[in-house]
């Protein structure tokens, strides 16, 4: 961190610091930011993360592997100590796009209106990355109307996935 910035923060009042921490917390928990970070990550990937538990203003980057990804945080296993860390997505250093290998398997085409029928069981992720499961009750021109536990959802076809009953 910049020494001048740390000095300026040391001169700030407690109220100013609290106000700043509230703003930072809102920015770090913004779903759009989380989605952008998650776009670059996958399970088993080696990443660098910030060790915010070190004493003082000095922090260090550690290296670990992603072992779990949830809606607002992920779990990383430290490569050196094998300790697992539950971290917000903001604590992860996003890898360069050039260092991310291109997928070797071509992605299947997005589902279209013709792939679904009324009564189909489907799933999708809502804007908060929660998986929702429902039944199609109506096929519209660009969306399907779903019944998910008594709630009605209109979801575009590329976001829907068929549920397979085993």
XYZ file of C-alpha atoms in Angstrom:
166
model
C 0.000 0.000 0.000
C 1.020 3.581 -0.536
C 2.713 5.079 2.576
C 0.987 8.446 2.005
C -2.419 6.738 1.949
C -1.692 4.903 5.210
C -0.583 8.182 6.813
C -3.784 9.917 5.626
C -5.881 7.088 7.086
C -4.025 7.383 10.402
C -5.040 11.084 10.546
C -8.727 10.323 9.831
C -11.298 10.374 12.632
C -13.000 7.187 13.755
C -16.265 8.349 12.193
C -14.527 8.965 8.854
C -12.918 5.525 9.014
C -16.272 3.905 9.807
C -17.893 5.731 6.884
C -15.087 4.571 4.588
C -15.372 0.963 5.800
C -19.138 1.011 5.123
C -18.555 2.224 1.572
C -15.822 -0.371 0.994
C -18.007 -3.192 2.352
C -20.823 -2.247 -0.047
C -18.420 -2.156 -2.993
C -16.815 -5.508 -2.131
C -20.183 -7.265 -1.698
C -21.649 -5.902 -4.948
C -22.980 -8.941 -6.915
C -21.682 -7.508 -10.207
C -18.133 -7.381 -8.815
C -18.421 -10.917 -7.416
C -19.675 -12.267 -10.742
C -16.803 -10.573 -12.593
C -14.257 -12.196 -10.255
C -15.978 -15.617 -10.395
C -15.842 -15.483 -14.185
C -12.059 -15.931 -13.956
C -12.035 -18.693 -11.313
C -12.715 -22.441 -11.145
C -12.338 -25.227 -8.578
C -8.787 -26.522 -8.237
C -7.291 -23.333 -9.676
C -4.130 -21.967 -8.091
C -4.631 -18.349 -6.943
C -2.933 -15.716 -4.830
C -4.923 -14.297 -1.935
C -4.481 -11.583 0.637
C -3.606 -12.589 4.194
C -5.528 -9.908 6.067
C -4.923 -11.495 9.476
C -1.292 -10.423 9.735
C -0.579 -7.837 12.412
C -0.104 -4.214 11.410
C -0.628 -2.561 8.062
C 1.741 -4.994 6.343
C -0.141 -7.736 4.498
C 1.163 -10.472 2.258
C -0.096 -12.485 -0.675
C -0.250 -16.245 -0.189
C -0.734 -18.968 -2.793
C -3.424 -21.617 -2.587
C -5.928 -23.759 -4.480
C -9.666 -23.093 -4.662
C -11.539 -25.950 -2.953
C -15.067 -24.461 -2.742
C -16.995 -21.549 -4.228
C -20.150 -20.137 -2.653
C -22.256 -17.086 -3.418
C -20.271 -14.463 -1.447
C -17.083 -16.283 -0.466
C -14.762 -19.063 -1.479
C -12.535 -21.520 0.349
C -8.848 -21.630 -0.533
C -6.347 -24.174 0.794
C -2.968 -22.580 1.497
C -0.307 -24.486 -0.462
C 2.354 -24.009 2.221
C 0.421 -24.762 5.433
C -2.553 -26.736 3.989
C -4.804 -24.507 6.120
C -8.194 -23.635 4.597
C -9.232 -19.999 4.379
C -12.794 -18.780 3.866
C -12.386 -15.509 1.986
C -14.529 -12.922 0.248
C -13.987 -12.831 -3.520
C -12.376 -9.397 -3.125
C -9.382 -11.029 -1.355
C -8.413 -12.971 -4.505
C -5.958 -11.647 -7.059
C -7.662 -12.035 -10.435
C -5.345 -13.891 -12.808
C -4.397 -12.253 -16.109
C -6.747 -13.220 -18.927
C -3.702 -14.303 -20.955
C -2.663 -16.812 -18.269
C -6.073 -18.496 -18.190
C -6.010 -21.494 -20.545
C -8.667 -21.563 -23.236
C -11.251 -24.303 -22.761
C -10.348 -27.379 -24.787
C -13.943 -28.575 -25.189
C -16.261 -26.359 -27.223
C -19.284 -25.200 -25.265
C -22.630 -26.625 -26.330
C -25.008 -24.169 -27.996
C -27.293 -22.182 -25.702
C -30.764 -23.655 -25.200
C -33.550 -22.088 -27.246
C -37.321 -21.923 -26.997
C -37.618 -25.186 -28.966
C -35.708 -27.089 -26.250
C -38.403 -26.595 -23.574
C -42.039 -27.604 -23.030
C -44.681 -26.709 -20.435
C -44.241 -29.035 -17.433
C -40.460 -29.445 -17.823
C -38.437 -29.352 -14.602
C -35.616 -26.813 -14.957
C -33.014 -24.975 -12.902
C -31.274 -21.603 -13.223
C -29.115 -19.253 -11.190
C -30.739 -16.002 -10.068
C -28.865 -12.693 -9.923
C -27.540 -13.565 -6.453
C -26.048 -16.832 -7.789
C -28.608 -18.946 -5.946
C -29.742 -22.047 -7.834
C -33.506 -22.075 -8.315
C -35.538 -25.113 -9.380
C -38.978 -24.880 -10.906
C -41.543 -26.101 -13.405
C -42.302 -24.341 -16.674
C -45.907 -23.138 -16.634
C -45.828 -21.033 -19.809
C -43.620 -20.621 -22.851
C -43.321 -16.986 -23.918
C -41.556 -15.558 -26.989
C -38.171 -14.899 -25.297
C -38.700 -16.272 -21.761
C -40.293 -19.127 -19.885
C -42.570 -18.483 -16.920
C -41.615 -20.784 -14.041
C -43.216 -21.758 -10.760
C -40.452 -21.998 -8.138
C -41.889 -22.899 -4.728
C -44.951 -20.699 -5.229
C -43.017 -17.807 -6.756
C -43.360 -16.872 -10.413
C -40.163 -16.244 -12.403
C -39.644 -15.190 -16.027
C -36.299 -16.534 -17.226
C -34.687 -16.365 -20.672
C -34.062 -19.727 -22.336
C -30.220 -19.601 -22.416
C -30.198 -19.406 -18.585
C -32.341 -22.547 -18.146
C -30.992 -26.063 -17.632
C -33.060 -29.257 -17.788
C -33.197 -31.269 -14.574
C -32.361 -34.927 -15.024
C -34.184 -37.255 -12.637
C -31.980 -40.220 -11.714
